Amino acid sequence: MPKEARPGTGEQAKQHALTQLREAILRGDMAPAQRLVENELAEQFSVTRASIRAALIDLAAEGLVERIRNRGSRVRVVTVEEAVAITECRMALEGLCAAKAAVAATEEQLTELADLGAAMSKAVADGEPMTYSGLNHELHARIREISGQQVAVELLERLNAQLVRHRFQLALRPGRPQRSLTEHLAMIEAIRARDPRAAEAAVRTHLAGVIDALRA
């Protein structure tokens, strides 16, 4: 890192390390159970070990990192049953967001959701599961944002961060994108119809399908 780009020390350095580490875990650059060695990370991100340690404590609070007594830290492994439990919580929170989005969305936002649905359909037709997975993630995030339910949004962001590995695995499972596409298009249709009950029901149906796929 060029000298002028160094993040400095203290809170600025910790935030720099926190952002970089979080993004690396969410991209899948750091695998579940991978050891996180403070000296190596400090050198990689040009910060002190103290900054790395503080960032790891924050990531442990977010559920992304596991700190093991006398053994340091590692990327936390989320079991299938825990992923199911998290998805059950998502059903309530994302259903709420979809219902609110159906009422709050502007015409421009409704068009944006339709465009996302069309892009998802194209990705499935073209056999591009990772493109579809990214659009899937974007759709859910956009619905949360449109809802304006900030408490639910913050809770969901924390929950969803723990599901990254499982999301990638499901995206690559043969036939899964085709099945989930129909569920996502139903969510979009209900929100565009400004039907909050149907929107919530569509989200619950979709996430029940996710749970079935996780357990398969």
PDB file of C-alpha atoms in Angstrom:
ATOM      1  CA  MET A   1       0.000   0.000   0.000  1.00  0.00           C
ATOM      2  CA  PRO A   2       1.457   3.426  -0.929  1.00  0.00           C
ATOM      3  CA  LYS A   3       2.471   5.466   2.069  1.00  0.00           C
ATOM      4  CA  GLU A   4      -0.152   8.176   1.460  1.00  0.00           C
ATOM      5  CA  ALA A   5      -2.900   5.539   1.416  1.00  0.00           C
ATOM      6  CA  ARG A   6      -2.080   4.100   4.825  1.00  0.00           C
ATOM      7  CA  PRO A   7      -5.140   4.224   7.072  1.00  0.00           C
ATOM      8  CA  GLY A   8      -3.219   5.534  10.080  1.00  0.00           C
ATOM      9  CA  THR A   9      -3.803   4.286  13.587  1.00  0.00           C
ATOM     10  CA  GLY A  10      -6.529   4.026  16.167  1.00  0.00           C
ATOM     11  CA  GLU A  11     -10.184   4.011  15.135  1.00  0.00           C
ATOM     12  CA  GLN A  12      -9.424   4.826  11.484  1.00  0.00           C
ATOM     13  CA  ALA A  13      -7.098   1.840  11.175  1.00  0.00           C
ATOM     14  CA  LYS A  14      -9.548  -0.466  12.933  1.00  0.00           C
ATOM     15  CA  GLN A  15     -12.378   0.572  10.608  1.00  0.00           C
ATOM     16  CA  HIS A  16     -10.129   0.028   7.584  1.00  0.00           C
ATOM     17  CA  ALA A  17      -9.213  -3.479   8.785  1.00  0.00           C
ATOM     18  CA  LEU A  18     -12.835  -4.221   9.708  1.00  0.00           C
ATOM     19  CA  THR A  19     -14.115  -3.246   6.266  1.00  0.00           C
ATOM     20  CA  GLN A  20     -11.439  -5.200   4.414  1.00  0.00           C
ATOM     21  CA  LEU A  21     -11.868  -8.332   6.515  1.00  0.00           C
ATOM     22  CA  ARG A  22     -15.664  -8.265   6.330  1.00  0.00           C
ATOM     23  CA  GLU A  23     -15.618  -7.878   2.547  1.00  0.00           C
ATOM     24  CA  ALA A  24     -13.076 -10.704   2.157  1.00  0.00           C
ATOM     25  CA  ILE A  25     -15.272 -13.062   4.202  1.00  0.00           C
ATOM     26  CA  LEU A  26     -18.448 -12.050   2.354  1.00  0.00           C
ATOM     27  CA  ARG A  27     -16.755 -12.543  -1.048  1.00  0.00           C
ATOM     28  CA  GLY A  28     -15.692 -16.009   0.029  1.00  0.00           C
ATOM     29  CA  ASP A  29     -11.987 -15.111  -0.181  1.00  0.00           C
ATOM     30  CA  MET A  30     -11.605 -16.464   3.351  1.00  0.00           C
ATOM     31  CA  ALA A  31     -13.058 -19.939   3.767  1.00  0.00           C
ATOM     32  CA  PRO A  32     -15.060 -21.214   6.769  1.00  0.00           C
ATOM     33  CA  ALA A  33     -12.728 -22.419   9.553  1.00  0.00           C
ATOM     34  CA  GLN A  34      -9.752 -20.564   8.010  1.00  0.00           C
ATOM     35  CA  ARG A  35      -7.396 -19.281  10.705  1.00  0.00           C
ATOM     36  CA  LEU A  36      -7.025 -15.519  10.894  1.00  0.00           C
ATOM     37  CA  VAL A  37      -3.452 -14.805  11.929  1.00  0.00           C
ATOM     38  CA  GLU A  38      -3.129 -11.310  13.393  1.00  0.00           C
ATOM     39  CA  ASN A  39       0.483 -10.736  12.298  1.00  0.00           C
ATOM     40  CA  GLU A  40      -0.253 -11.700   8.693  1.00  0.00           C
ATOM     41  CA  LEU A  41      -3.433  -9.606   8.527  1.00  0.00           C
ATOM     42  CA  ALA A  42      -1.697  -6.598  10.072  1.00  0.00           C
ATOM     43  CA  GLU A  43       0.973  -6.757   7.378  1.00  0.00           C
ATOM     44  CA  GLN A  44      -1.596  -7.341   4.616  1.00  0.00           C
ATOM     45  CA  PHE A  45      -3.698  -4.315   5.560  1.00  0.00           C
ATOM     46  CA  SER A  46      -0.820  -2.109   6.793  1.00  0.00           C
ATOM     47  CA  VAL A  47      -2.251  -1.640  10.279  1.00  0.00           C
ATOM     48  CA  THR A  48      -1.181  -2.668  13.767  1.00  0.00           C
ATOM     49  CA  ARG A  49      -1.992  -5.994  15.411  1.00  0.00           C
ATOM     50  CA  ALA A  50      -4.101  -4.047  17.896  1.00  0.00           C
ATOM     51  CA  SER A  51      -6.246  -2.725  15.031  1.00  0.00           C
ATOM     52  CA  ILE A  52      -6.676  -6.237  13.629  1.00  0.00           C
ATOM     53  CA  ARG A  53      -7.563  -7.613  17.060  1.00  0.00           C
ATOM     54  CA  ALA A  54     -10.195  -4.904  17.566  1.00  0.00           C
ATOM     55  CA  ALA A  55     -11.646  -5.603  14.114  1.00  0.00           C
ATOM     56  CA  LEU A  56     -11.813  -9.343  14.841  1.00  0.00           C
ATOM     57  CA  ILE A  57     -13.715  -8.664  18.074  1.00  0.00           C
ATOM     58  CA  ASP A  58     -16.281  -6.657  16.105  1.00  0.00           C
ATOM     59  CA  LEU A  59     -16.569  -9.408  13.466  1.00  0.00           C
ATOM     60  CA  ALA A  60     -17.083 -11.976  16.225  1.00  0.00           C
ATOM     61  CA  ALA A  61     -20.008  -9.862  17.487  1.00  0.00           C
ATOM     62  CA  GLU A  62     -21.419  -9.924  13.931  1.00  0.00           C
ATOM     63  CA  GLY A  63     -21.184 -13.715  13.827  1.00  0.00           C
ATOM     64  CA  LEU A  64     -18.606 -13.815  11.020  1.00  0.00           C
ATOM     65  CA  VAL A  65     -15.569 -14.728  13.131  1.00  0.00           C
ATOM     66  CA  GLU A  66     -15.090 -17.192  15.964  1.00  0.00           C
ATOM     67  CA  ARG A  67     -12.515 -16.463  18.663  1.00  0.00           C
ATOM     68  CA  ILE A  68     -11.127 -19.629  20.229  1.00  0.00           C
ATOM     69  CA  ARG A  69      -9.507 -19.464  23.654  1.00  0.00           C
ATOM     70  CA  ASN A  70      -5.705 -19.682  23.402  1.00  0.00           C
ATOM     71  CA  ARG A  71      -5.933 -20.420  19.658  1.00  0.00           C
ATOM     72  CA  GLY A  72      -6.772 -17.078  18.070  1.00  0.00           C
ATOM     73  CA  SER A  73      -9.549 -16.480  15.555  1.00  0.00           C
ATOM     74  CA  ARG A  74     -11.019 -18.214  12.539  1.00  0.00           C
ATOM     75  CA  VAL A  75     -13.822 -17.647  10.045  1.00  0.00           C
ATOM     76  CA  ARG A  76     -16.925 -19.026  11.743  1.00  0.00           C
ATOM     77  CA  VAL A  77     -18.518 -22.185  10.376  1.00  0.00           C
ATOM     78  CA  VAL A  78     -22.307 -21.928  10.083  1.00  0.00           C
ATOM     79  CA  THR A  79     -23.896 -25.392  10.203  1.00  0.00           C
ATOM     80  CA  VAL A  80     -26.872 -26.353   8.062  1.00  0.00           C
ATOM     81  CA  GLU A  81     -29.194 -26.385  11.087  1.00  0.00           C
ATOM     82  CA  GLU A  82     -28.020 -22.914  12.092  1.00  0.00           C
ATOM     83  CA  ALA A  83     -28.530 -21.736   8.509  1.00  0.00           C
ATOM     84  CA  VAL A  84     -32.078 -23.094   8.694  1.00  0.00           C
ATOM     85  CA  ALA A  85     -32.701 -21.262  11.985  1.00  0.00           C
ATOM     86  CA  ILE A  86     -31.374 -18.019  10.494  1.00  0.00           C
ATOM     87  CA  THR A  87     -33.603 -18.460   7.446  1.00  0.00           C
ATOM     88  CA  GLU A  88     -36.628 -18.970   9.714  1.00  0.00           C
ATOM     89  CA  CYS A  89     -35.868 -15.588  11.277  1.00  0.00           C
ATOM     90  CA  ARG A  90     -35.486 -14.101   7.814  1.00  0.00           C
ATOM     91  CA  MET A  91     -39.014 -15.286   6.951  1.00  0.00           C
ATOM     92  CA  ALA A  92     -40.539 -12.977   9.544  1.00  0.00           C
ATOM     93  CA  LEU A  93     -38.289  -9.989   8.874  1.00  0.00           C
ATOM     94  CA  GLU A  94     -38.184 -10.187   5.070  1.00  0.00           C
ATOM     95  CA  GLY A  95     -41.911 -10.843   4.952  1.00  0.00           C
ATOM     96  CA  LEU A  96     -42.418  -7.625   6.919  1.00  0.00           C
ATOM     97  CA  CYS A  97     -40.126  -5.713   4.549  1.00  0.00           C
ATOM     98  CA  ALA A  98     -41.912  -7.042   1.453  1.00  0.00           C
ATOM     99  CA  ALA A  99     -45.318  -6.060   2.874  1.00  0.00           C
ATOM    100  CA  LYS A 100     -44.075  -2.546   3.605  1.00  0.00           C
ATOM    101  CA  ALA A 101     -42.380  -2.278   0.198  1.00  0.00           C
ATOM    102  CA  ALA A 102     -45.693  -3.131  -1.488  1.00  0.00           C
ATOM    103  CA  VAL A 103     -47.200  -0.040   0.145  1.00  0.00           C
ATOM    104  CA  ALA A 104     -44.211   2.325   0.067  1.00  0.00           C
ATOM    105  CA  ALA A 105     -42.652   1.711  -3.379  1.00  0.00           C
ATOM    106  CA  THR A 106     -42.672   4.468  -5.971  1.00  0.00           C
ATOM    107  CA  GLU A 107     -43.518   3.719  -9.596  1.00  0.00           C
ATOM    108  CA  GLU A 108     -39.829   4.079 -10.430  1.00  0.00           C
ATOM    109  CA  GLN A 109     -38.907   1.527  -7.750  1.00  0.00           C
ATOM    110  CA  LEU A 110     -41.556  -0.889  -9.004  1.00  0.00           C
ATOM    111  CA  THR A 111     -40.042  -0.630 -12.484  1.00  0.00           C
ATOM    112  CA  GLU A 112     -36.604  -1.288 -11.012  1.00  0.00           C
ATOM    113  CA  LEU A 113     -37.880  -4.489  -9.372  1.00  0.00           C
ATOM    114  CA  ALA A 114     -39.391  -5.605 -12.680  1.00  0.00           C
ATOM    115  CA  ASP A 115     -36.059  -4.967 -14.398  1.00  0.00           C
ATOM    116  CA  LEU A 116     -34.275  -7.077 -11.762  1.00  0.00           C
ATOM    117  CA  GLY A 117     -36.766  -9.875 -12.387  1.00  0.00           C
ATOM    118  CA  ALA A 118     -36.079  -9.717 -16.119  1.00  0.00           C
ATOM    119  CA  ALA A 119     -32.308  -9.822 -15.504  1.00  0.00           C
ATOM    120  CA  MET A 120     -32.742 -12.843 -13.206  1.00  0.00           C
ATOM    121  CA  SER A 121     -34.806 -14.625 -15.861  1.00  0.00           C
ATOM    122  CA  LYS A 122     -32.079 -13.951 -18.437  1.00  0.00           C
ATOM    123  CA  ALA A 123     -29.340 -15.235 -16.114  1.00  0.00           C
ATOM    124  CA  VAL A 124     -31.240 -18.501 -15.613  1.00  0.00           C
ATOM    125  CA  ALA A 125     -31.946 -18.845 -19.332  1.00  0.00           C
ATOM    126  CA  ASP A 126     -28.264 -18.232 -20.105  1.00  0.00           C
ATOM    127  CA  GLY A 127     -27.112 -20.796 -17.516  1.00  0.00           C
ATOM    128  CA  GLU A 128     -25.224 -18.261 -15.360  1.00  0.00           C
ATOM    129  CA  PRO A 129     -25.831 -19.336 -11.730  1.00  0.00           C
ATOM    130  CA  MET A 130     -23.386 -16.917 -10.107  1.00  0.00           C
ATOM    131  CA  THR A 131     -24.869 -13.962 -12.020  1.00  0.00           C
ATOM    132  CA  TYR A 132     -28.280 -15.146 -10.849  1.00  0.00           C
ATOM    133  CA  SER A 133     -27.019 -15.443  -7.265  1.00  0.00           C
ATOM    134  CA  GLY A 134     -25.758 -11.856  -7.332  1.00  0.00           C
ATOM    135  CA  LEU A 135     -29.066 -10.582  -8.728  1.00  0.00           C
ATOM    136  CA  ASN A 136     -30.948 -12.639  -6.125  1.00  0.00           C
ATOM    137  CA  HIS A 137     -28.955 -10.922  -3.385  1.00  0.00           C
ATOM    138  CA  GLU A 138     -29.548  -7.532  -5.009  1.00  0.00           C
ATOM    139  CA  LEU A 139     -33.314  -8.092  -5.230  1.00  0.00           C
ATOM    140  CA  HIS A 140     -33.648  -8.955  -1.557  1.00  0.00           C
ATOM    141  CA  ALA A 141     -31.494  -5.963  -0.599  1.00  0.00           C
ATOM    142  CA  ARG A 142     -33.558  -3.616  -2.788  1.00  0.00           C
ATOM    143  CA  ILE A 143     -36.845  -4.800  -1.277  1.00  0.00           C
ATOM    144  CA  ARG A 144     -35.438  -4.222   2.210  1.00  0.00           C
ATOM    145  CA  GLU A 145     -34.280  -0.752   1.227  1.00  0.00           C
ATOM    146  CA  ILE A 146     -37.645   0.188  -0.320  1.00  0.00           C
ATOM    147  CA  SER A 147     -39.476  -0.973   2.813  1.00  0.00           C
ATOM    148  CA  GLY A 148     -37.938   1.780   4.935  1.00  0.00           C
ATOM    149  CA  GLN A 149     -37.995  -0.581   7.951  1.00  0.00           C
ATOM    150  CA  GLN A 150     -34.500   0.265   9.147  1.00  0.00           C
ATOM    151  CA  VAL A 151     -34.498  -1.969  12.236  1.00  0.00           C
ATOM    152  CA  ALA A 152     -35.424  -5.011  10.127  1.00  0.00           C
ATOM    153  CA  VAL A 153     -32.839  -4.003   7.504  1.00  0.00           C
ATOM    154  CA  GLU A 154     -30.015  -3.891  10.063  1.00  0.00           C
ATOM    155  CA  LEU A 155     -31.013  -7.224  11.601  1.00  0.00           C
ATOM    156  CA  LEU A 156     -31.251  -8.877   8.169  1.00  0.00           C
ATOM    157  CA  GLU A 157     -27.869  -7.573   7.049  1.00  0.00           C
ATOM    158  CA  ARG A 158     -26.294  -9.227  10.070  1.00  0.00           C
ATOM    159  CA  LEU A 159     -28.200 -12.490   9.565  1.00  0.00           C
ATOM    160  CA  ASN A 160     -27.542 -12.661   5.824  1.00  0.00           C
ATOM    161  CA  ALA A 161     -23.811 -12.113   6.255  1.00  0.00           C
ATOM    162  CA  GLN A 162     -23.608 -15.455   8.066  1.00  0.00           C
ATOM    163  CA  LEU A 163     -25.212 -17.314   5.146  1.00  0.00           C
ATOM    164  CA  VAL A 164     -22.717 -16.456   2.410  1.00  0.00           C
ATOM    165  CA  ARG A 165     -21.215 -19.954   2.045  1.00  0.00           C
ATOM    166  CA  HIS A 166     -24.641 -21.592   1.925  1.00  0.00           C
ATOM    167  CA  ARG A 167     -25.919 -19.014  -0.591  1.00  0.00           C
ATOM    168  CA  PHE A 168     -23.047 -19.788  -2.976  1.00  0.00           C
ATOM    169  CA  GLN A 169     -23.551 -23.553  -2.557  1.00  0.00           C
ATOM    170  CA  LEU A 170     -27.274 -23.321  -3.319  1.00  0.00           C
ATOM    171  CA  ALA A 171     -26.612 -21.144  -6.372  1.00  0.00           C
ATOM    172  CA  LEU A 172     -24.410 -23.868  -7.853  1.00  0.00           C
ATOM    173  CA  ARG A 173     -26.795 -26.739  -7.118  1.00  0.00           C
ATOM    174  CA  PRO A 174     -28.256 -28.079 -10.398  1.00  0.00           C
ATOM    175  CA  GLY A 175     -31.824 -26.912 -10.957  1.00  0.00           C
ATOM    176  CA  ARG A 176     -31.939 -24.607  -7.925  1.00  0.00           C
ATOM    177  CA  PRO A 177     -31.918 -21.251  -9.822  1.00  0.00           C
ATOM    178  CA  GLN A 178     -34.810 -22.407 -12.016  1.00  0.00           C
ATOM    179  CA  ARG A 179     -36.903 -23.306  -8.970  1.00  0.00           C
ATOM    180  CA  SER A 180     -36.144 -20.126  -7.029  1.00  0.00           C
ATOM    181  CA  LEU A 181     -36.699 -17.852 -10.048  1.00  0.00           C
ATOM    182  CA  THR A 182     -40.446 -18.569 -10.012  1.00  0.00           C
ATOM    183  CA  GLU A 183     -40.563 -17.717  -6.305  1.00  0.00           C
ATOM    184  CA  HIS A 184     -38.702 -14.442  -6.813  1.00  0.00           C
ATOM    185  CA  LEU A 185     -40.924 -13.405  -9.714  1.00  0.00           C
ATOM    186  CA  ALA A 186     -43.980 -14.046  -7.495  1.00  0.00           C
ATOM    187  CA  MET A 187     -42.495 -11.729  -4.861  1.00  0.00           C
ATOM    188  CA  ILE A 188     -41.950  -9.007  -7.461  1.00  0.00           C
ATOM    189  CA  GLU A 189     -45.444  -9.441  -8.900  1.00  0.00           C
ATOM    190  CA  ALA A 190     -47.102  -9.126  -5.468  1.00  0.00           C
ATOM    191  CA  ILE A 191     -45.145  -5.972  -4.602  1.00  0.00           C
ATOM    192  CA  ARG A 192     -45.928  -4.441  -8.002  1.00  0.00           C
ATOM    193  CA  ALA A 193     -49.610  -5.248  -7.398  1.00  0.00           C
ATOM    194  CA  ARG A 194     -49.284  -3.313  -4.111  1.00  0.00           C
ATOM    195  CA  ASP A 195     -50.647  -6.312  -2.223  1.00  0.00           C
ATOM    196  CA  PRO A 196     -48.813  -6.471   1.137  1.00  0.00           C
ATOM    197  CA  ARG A 197     -50.365  -9.789   2.235  1.00  0.00           C
ATOM    198  CA  ALA A 198     -49.476 -11.494  -1.031  1.00  0.00           C
ATOM    199  CA  ALA A 199     -45.953 -10.011  -0.899  1.00  0.00           C
ATOM    200  CA  GLU A 200     -45.359 -11.353   2.604  1.00  0.00           C
ATOM    201  CA  ALA A 201     -46.784 -14.751   1.649  1.00  0.00           C
ATOM    202  CA  ALA A 202     -44.555 -14.919  -1.449  1.00  0.00           C
ATOM    203  CA  VAL A 203     -41.452 -14.220   0.637  1.00  0.00           C
ATOM    204  CA  ARG A 204     -42.405 -16.888   3.157  1.00  0.00           C
ATOM    205  CA  THR A 205     -42.999 -19.407   0.359  1.00  0.00           C
ATOM    206  CA  HIS A 206     -39.616 -18.590  -1.171  1.00  0.00           C
ATOM    207  CA  LEU A 207     -37.707 -18.901   2.103  1.00  0.00           C
ATOM    208  CA  ALA A 208     -39.510 -22.151   2.952  1.00  0.00           C
ATOM    209  CA  GLY A 209     -38.084 -23.390  -0.352  1.00  0.00           C
ATOM    210  CA  VAL A 210     -34.640 -22.221   0.726  1.00  0.00           C
ATOM    211  CA  ILE A 211     -34.987 -24.193   3.958  1.00  0.00           C
ATOM    212  CA  ASP A 212     -35.977 -27.324   2.032  1.00  0.00           C
ATOM    213  CA  ALA A 213     -32.947 -26.857  -0.236  1.00  0.00           C
ATOM    214  CA  LEU A 214     -30.602 -26.362   2.741  1.00  0.00           C
ATOM    215  CA  ARG A 215     -31.814 -29.603   4.302  1.00  0.00           C
ATOM    216  CA  ALA A 216     -31.685 -31.592   1.044  1.00  0.00           C
TER     217      ALA A 216
END
